Short mmCIF file of N, CA and C in Angstrom, two decimals:
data_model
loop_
_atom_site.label_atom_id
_atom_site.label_comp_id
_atom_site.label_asym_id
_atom_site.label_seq_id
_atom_site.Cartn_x
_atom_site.Cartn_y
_atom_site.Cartn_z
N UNK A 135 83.73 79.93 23.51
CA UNK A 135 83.01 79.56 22.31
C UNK A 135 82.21 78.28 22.55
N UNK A 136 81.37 77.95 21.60
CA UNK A 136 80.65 76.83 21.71
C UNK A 136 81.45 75.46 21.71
N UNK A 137 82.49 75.66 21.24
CA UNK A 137 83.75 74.38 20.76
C UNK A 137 84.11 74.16 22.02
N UNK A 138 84.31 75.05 22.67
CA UNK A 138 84.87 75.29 24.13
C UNK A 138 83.79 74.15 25.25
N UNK A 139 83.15 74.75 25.10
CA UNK A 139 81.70 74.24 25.90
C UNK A 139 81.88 72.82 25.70
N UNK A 140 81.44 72.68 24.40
CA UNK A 140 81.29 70.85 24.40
C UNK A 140 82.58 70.39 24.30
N UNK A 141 83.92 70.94 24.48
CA UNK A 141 84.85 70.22 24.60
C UNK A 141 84.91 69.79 26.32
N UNK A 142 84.77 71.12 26.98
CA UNK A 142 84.86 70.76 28.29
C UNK A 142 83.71 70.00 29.26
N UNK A 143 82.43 69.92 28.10
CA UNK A 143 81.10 69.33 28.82
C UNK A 143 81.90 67.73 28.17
N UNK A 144 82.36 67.15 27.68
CA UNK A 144 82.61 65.71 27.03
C UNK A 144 84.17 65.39 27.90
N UNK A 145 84.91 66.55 28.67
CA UNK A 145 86.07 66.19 29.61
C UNK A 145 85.70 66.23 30.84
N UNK A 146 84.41 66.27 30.83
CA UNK A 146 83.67 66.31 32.57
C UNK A 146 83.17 65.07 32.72
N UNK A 147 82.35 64.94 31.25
CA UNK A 147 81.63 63.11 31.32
C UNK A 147 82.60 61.91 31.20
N UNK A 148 83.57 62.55 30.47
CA UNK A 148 84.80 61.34 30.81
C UNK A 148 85.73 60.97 31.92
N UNK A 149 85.58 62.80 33.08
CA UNK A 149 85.99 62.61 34.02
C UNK A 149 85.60 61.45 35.21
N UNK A 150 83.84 61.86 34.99
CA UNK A 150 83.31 61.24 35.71
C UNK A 150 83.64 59.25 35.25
N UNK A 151 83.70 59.62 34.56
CA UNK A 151 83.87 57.50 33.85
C UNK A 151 84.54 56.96 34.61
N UNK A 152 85.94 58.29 34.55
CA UNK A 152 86.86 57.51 35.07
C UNK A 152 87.22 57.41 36.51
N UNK A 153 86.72 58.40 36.86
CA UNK A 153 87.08 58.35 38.80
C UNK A 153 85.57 57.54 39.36
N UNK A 154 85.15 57.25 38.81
CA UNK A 154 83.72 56.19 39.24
C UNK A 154 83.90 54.66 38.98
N UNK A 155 85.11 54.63 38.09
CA UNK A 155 85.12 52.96 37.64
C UNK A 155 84.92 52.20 38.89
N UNK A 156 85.80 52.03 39.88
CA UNK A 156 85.91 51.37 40.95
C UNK A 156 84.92 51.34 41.82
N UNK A 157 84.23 52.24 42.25
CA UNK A 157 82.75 52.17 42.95
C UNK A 157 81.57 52.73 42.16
N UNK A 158 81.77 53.32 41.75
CA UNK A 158 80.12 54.17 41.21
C UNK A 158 80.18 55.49 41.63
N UNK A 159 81.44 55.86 42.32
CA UNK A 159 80.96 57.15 43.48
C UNK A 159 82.14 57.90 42.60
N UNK A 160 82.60 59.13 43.02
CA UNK A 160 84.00 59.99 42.36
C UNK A 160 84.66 59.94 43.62
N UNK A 161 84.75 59.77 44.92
CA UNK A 161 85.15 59.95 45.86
C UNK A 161 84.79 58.80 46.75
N UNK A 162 85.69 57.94 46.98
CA UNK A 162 85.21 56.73 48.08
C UNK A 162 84.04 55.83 47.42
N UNK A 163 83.47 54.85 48.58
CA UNK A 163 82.14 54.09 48.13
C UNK A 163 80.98 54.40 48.15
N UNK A 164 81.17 56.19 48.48
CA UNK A 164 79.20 56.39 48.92
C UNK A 164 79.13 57.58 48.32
N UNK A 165 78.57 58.45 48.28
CA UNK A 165 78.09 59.20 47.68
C UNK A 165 78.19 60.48 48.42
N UNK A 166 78.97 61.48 47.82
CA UNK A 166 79.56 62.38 48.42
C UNK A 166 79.21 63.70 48.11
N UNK A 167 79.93 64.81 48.58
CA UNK A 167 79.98 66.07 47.98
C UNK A 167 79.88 66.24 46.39
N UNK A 168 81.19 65.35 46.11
CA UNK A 168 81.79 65.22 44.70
C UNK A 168 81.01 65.04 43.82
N UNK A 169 80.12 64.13 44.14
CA UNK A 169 79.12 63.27 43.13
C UNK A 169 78.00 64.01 43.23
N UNK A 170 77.44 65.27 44.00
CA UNK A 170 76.47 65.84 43.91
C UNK A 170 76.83 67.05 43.20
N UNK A 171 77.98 67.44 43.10
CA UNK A 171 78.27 68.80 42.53
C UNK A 171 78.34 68.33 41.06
N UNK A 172 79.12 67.10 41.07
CA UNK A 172 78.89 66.95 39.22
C UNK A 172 77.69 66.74 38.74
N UNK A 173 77.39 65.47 39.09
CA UNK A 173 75.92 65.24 38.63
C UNK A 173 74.70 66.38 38.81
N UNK A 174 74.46 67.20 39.32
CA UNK A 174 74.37 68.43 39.06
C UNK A 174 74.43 69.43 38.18
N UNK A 175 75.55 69.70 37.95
CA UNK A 175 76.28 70.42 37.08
C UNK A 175 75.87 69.97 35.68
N UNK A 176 76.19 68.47 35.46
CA UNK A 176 75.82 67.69 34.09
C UNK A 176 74.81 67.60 33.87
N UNK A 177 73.68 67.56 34.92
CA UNK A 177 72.06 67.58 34.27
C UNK A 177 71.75 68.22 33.77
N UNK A 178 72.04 69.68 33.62
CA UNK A 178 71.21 70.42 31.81
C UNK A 178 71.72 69.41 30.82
N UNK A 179 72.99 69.18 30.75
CA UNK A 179 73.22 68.44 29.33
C UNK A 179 72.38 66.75 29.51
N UNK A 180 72.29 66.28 30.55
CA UNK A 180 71.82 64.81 30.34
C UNK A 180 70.61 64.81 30.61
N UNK A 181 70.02 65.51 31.14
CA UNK A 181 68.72 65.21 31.51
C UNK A 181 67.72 63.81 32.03
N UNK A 182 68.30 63.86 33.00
CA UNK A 182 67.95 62.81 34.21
C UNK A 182 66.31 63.05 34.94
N UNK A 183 66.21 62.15 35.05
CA UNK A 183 64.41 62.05 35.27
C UNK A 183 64.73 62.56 37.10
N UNK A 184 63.99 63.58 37.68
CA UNK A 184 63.96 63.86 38.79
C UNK A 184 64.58 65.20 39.50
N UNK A 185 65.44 65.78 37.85
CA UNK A 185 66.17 66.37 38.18
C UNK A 185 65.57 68.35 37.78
N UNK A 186 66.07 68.73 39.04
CA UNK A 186 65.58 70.20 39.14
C UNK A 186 65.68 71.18 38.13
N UNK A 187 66.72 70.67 37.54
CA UNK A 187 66.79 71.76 36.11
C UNK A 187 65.92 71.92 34.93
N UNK A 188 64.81 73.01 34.66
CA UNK A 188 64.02 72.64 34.53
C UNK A 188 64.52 73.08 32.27
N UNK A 189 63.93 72.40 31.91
CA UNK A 189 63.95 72.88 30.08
C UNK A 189 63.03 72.70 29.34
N UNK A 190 62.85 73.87 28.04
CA UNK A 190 61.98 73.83 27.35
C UNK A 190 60.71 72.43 27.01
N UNK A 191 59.42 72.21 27.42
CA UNK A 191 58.89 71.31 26.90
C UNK A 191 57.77 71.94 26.47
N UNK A 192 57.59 71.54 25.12
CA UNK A 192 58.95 70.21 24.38
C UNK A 192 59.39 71.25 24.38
N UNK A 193 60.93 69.87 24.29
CA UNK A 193 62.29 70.80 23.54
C UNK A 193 62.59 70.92 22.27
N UNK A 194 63.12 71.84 22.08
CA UNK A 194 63.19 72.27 20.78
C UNK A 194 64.36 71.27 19.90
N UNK A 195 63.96 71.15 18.42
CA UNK A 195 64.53 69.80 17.84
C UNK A 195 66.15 70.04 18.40
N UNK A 196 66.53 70.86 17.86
CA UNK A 196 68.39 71.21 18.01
C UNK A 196 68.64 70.93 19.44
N UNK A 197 67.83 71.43 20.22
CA UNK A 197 68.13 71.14 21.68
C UNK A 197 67.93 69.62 21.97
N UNK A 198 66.91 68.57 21.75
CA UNK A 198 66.69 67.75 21.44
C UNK A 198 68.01 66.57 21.15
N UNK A 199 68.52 67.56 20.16
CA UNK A 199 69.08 66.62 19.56
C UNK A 199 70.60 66.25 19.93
N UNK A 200 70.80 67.23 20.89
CA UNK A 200 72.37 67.60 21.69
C UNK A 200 72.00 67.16 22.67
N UNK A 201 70.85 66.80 23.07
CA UNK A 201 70.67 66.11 24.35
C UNK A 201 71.19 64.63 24.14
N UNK A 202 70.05 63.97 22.90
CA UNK A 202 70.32 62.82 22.81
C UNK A 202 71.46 62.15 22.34
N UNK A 203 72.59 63.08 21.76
CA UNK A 203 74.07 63.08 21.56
C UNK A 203 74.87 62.71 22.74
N UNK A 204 73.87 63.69 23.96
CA UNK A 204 75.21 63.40 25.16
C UNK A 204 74.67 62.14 26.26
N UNK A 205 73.40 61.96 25.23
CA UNK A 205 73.06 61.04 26.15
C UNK A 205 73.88 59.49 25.73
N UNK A 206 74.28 58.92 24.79
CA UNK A 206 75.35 58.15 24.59
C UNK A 206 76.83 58.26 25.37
N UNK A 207 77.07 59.01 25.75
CA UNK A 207 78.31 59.25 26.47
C UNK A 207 77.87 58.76 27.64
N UNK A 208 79.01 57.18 28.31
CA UNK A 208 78.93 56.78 29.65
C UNK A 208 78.70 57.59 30.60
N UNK A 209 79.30 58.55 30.45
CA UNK A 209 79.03 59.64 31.43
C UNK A 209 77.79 60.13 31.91
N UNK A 210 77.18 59.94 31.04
CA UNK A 210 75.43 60.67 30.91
C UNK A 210 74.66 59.16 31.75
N UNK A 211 75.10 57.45 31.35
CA UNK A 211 74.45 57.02 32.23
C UNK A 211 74.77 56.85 33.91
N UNK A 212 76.24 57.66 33.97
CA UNK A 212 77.02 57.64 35.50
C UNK A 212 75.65 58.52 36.34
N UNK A 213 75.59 60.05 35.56
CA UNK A 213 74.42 60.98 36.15
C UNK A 213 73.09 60.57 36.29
N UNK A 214 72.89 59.84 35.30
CA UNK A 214 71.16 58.98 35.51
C UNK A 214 71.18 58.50 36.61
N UNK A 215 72.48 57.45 36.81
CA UNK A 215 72.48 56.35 37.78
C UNK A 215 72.76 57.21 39.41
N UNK A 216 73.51 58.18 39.47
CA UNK A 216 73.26 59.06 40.71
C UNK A 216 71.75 59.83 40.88
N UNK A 217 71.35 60.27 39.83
CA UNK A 217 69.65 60.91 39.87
C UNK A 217 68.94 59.44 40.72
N UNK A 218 69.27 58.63 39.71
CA UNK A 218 67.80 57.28 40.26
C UNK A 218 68.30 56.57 41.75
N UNK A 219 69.73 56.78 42.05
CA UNK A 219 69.77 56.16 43.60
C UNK A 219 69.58 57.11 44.55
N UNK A 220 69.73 58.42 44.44
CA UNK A 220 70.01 58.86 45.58
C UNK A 220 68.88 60.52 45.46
N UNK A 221 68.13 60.67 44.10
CA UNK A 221 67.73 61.80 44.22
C UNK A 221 66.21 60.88 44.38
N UNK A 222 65.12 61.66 46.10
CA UNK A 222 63.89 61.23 46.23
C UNK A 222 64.00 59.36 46.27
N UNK A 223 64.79 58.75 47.32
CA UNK A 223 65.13 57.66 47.20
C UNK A 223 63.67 56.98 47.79
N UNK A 224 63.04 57.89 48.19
CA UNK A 224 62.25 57.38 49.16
C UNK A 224 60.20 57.08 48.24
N UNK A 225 60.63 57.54 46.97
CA UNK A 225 59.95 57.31 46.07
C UNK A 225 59.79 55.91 45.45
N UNK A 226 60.90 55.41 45.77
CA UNK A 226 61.37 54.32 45.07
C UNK A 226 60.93 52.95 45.64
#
């Protein structure tokens, strides 16, 4: 169900909070498997500048508006902050 979904999309962004406190990474100090499969995974819901998943533009208000919901969740700035270091670093 949909309850389902955003229960387990809001136990993924809290996952990430918490196994990142200590470095930034989910796994060790650098940037791993781990941290590419989530942050990944979480970019339809956060929508990170750079990132391959591509969505409606514009987006539609409702969609819009569940974006900018999950975009308050720490979690959502953990995935930004892996998009802007390590995705096209060489842009930067």
């Amino acid at each position: 169900t949909i309850e389902d979904g955003e229960r387990a999309l809001q136990e993924a962004l809290a996952l990430v909070v918490e196994r990142s406190g200590q470095t930034g990474y989910l796994v060790g100090d650098s940037l791993s498997a781990a941290d590419i499969a989530a942050a990944s995974i979480l970019a339809m819901a956060v929508d990170p500048p750079d990132s391959t998943m591509t969505k409606p533009r514009p987006m539609p208000a409702a969609f819009g508006a569940w974006i900018a919901a999950t975009d308050r969740h720490p979690g959502a700035a953990w995935v930004k902050s892996i998009y802007a270091r390590h995705r096209y670093p060489e842009r930067r």
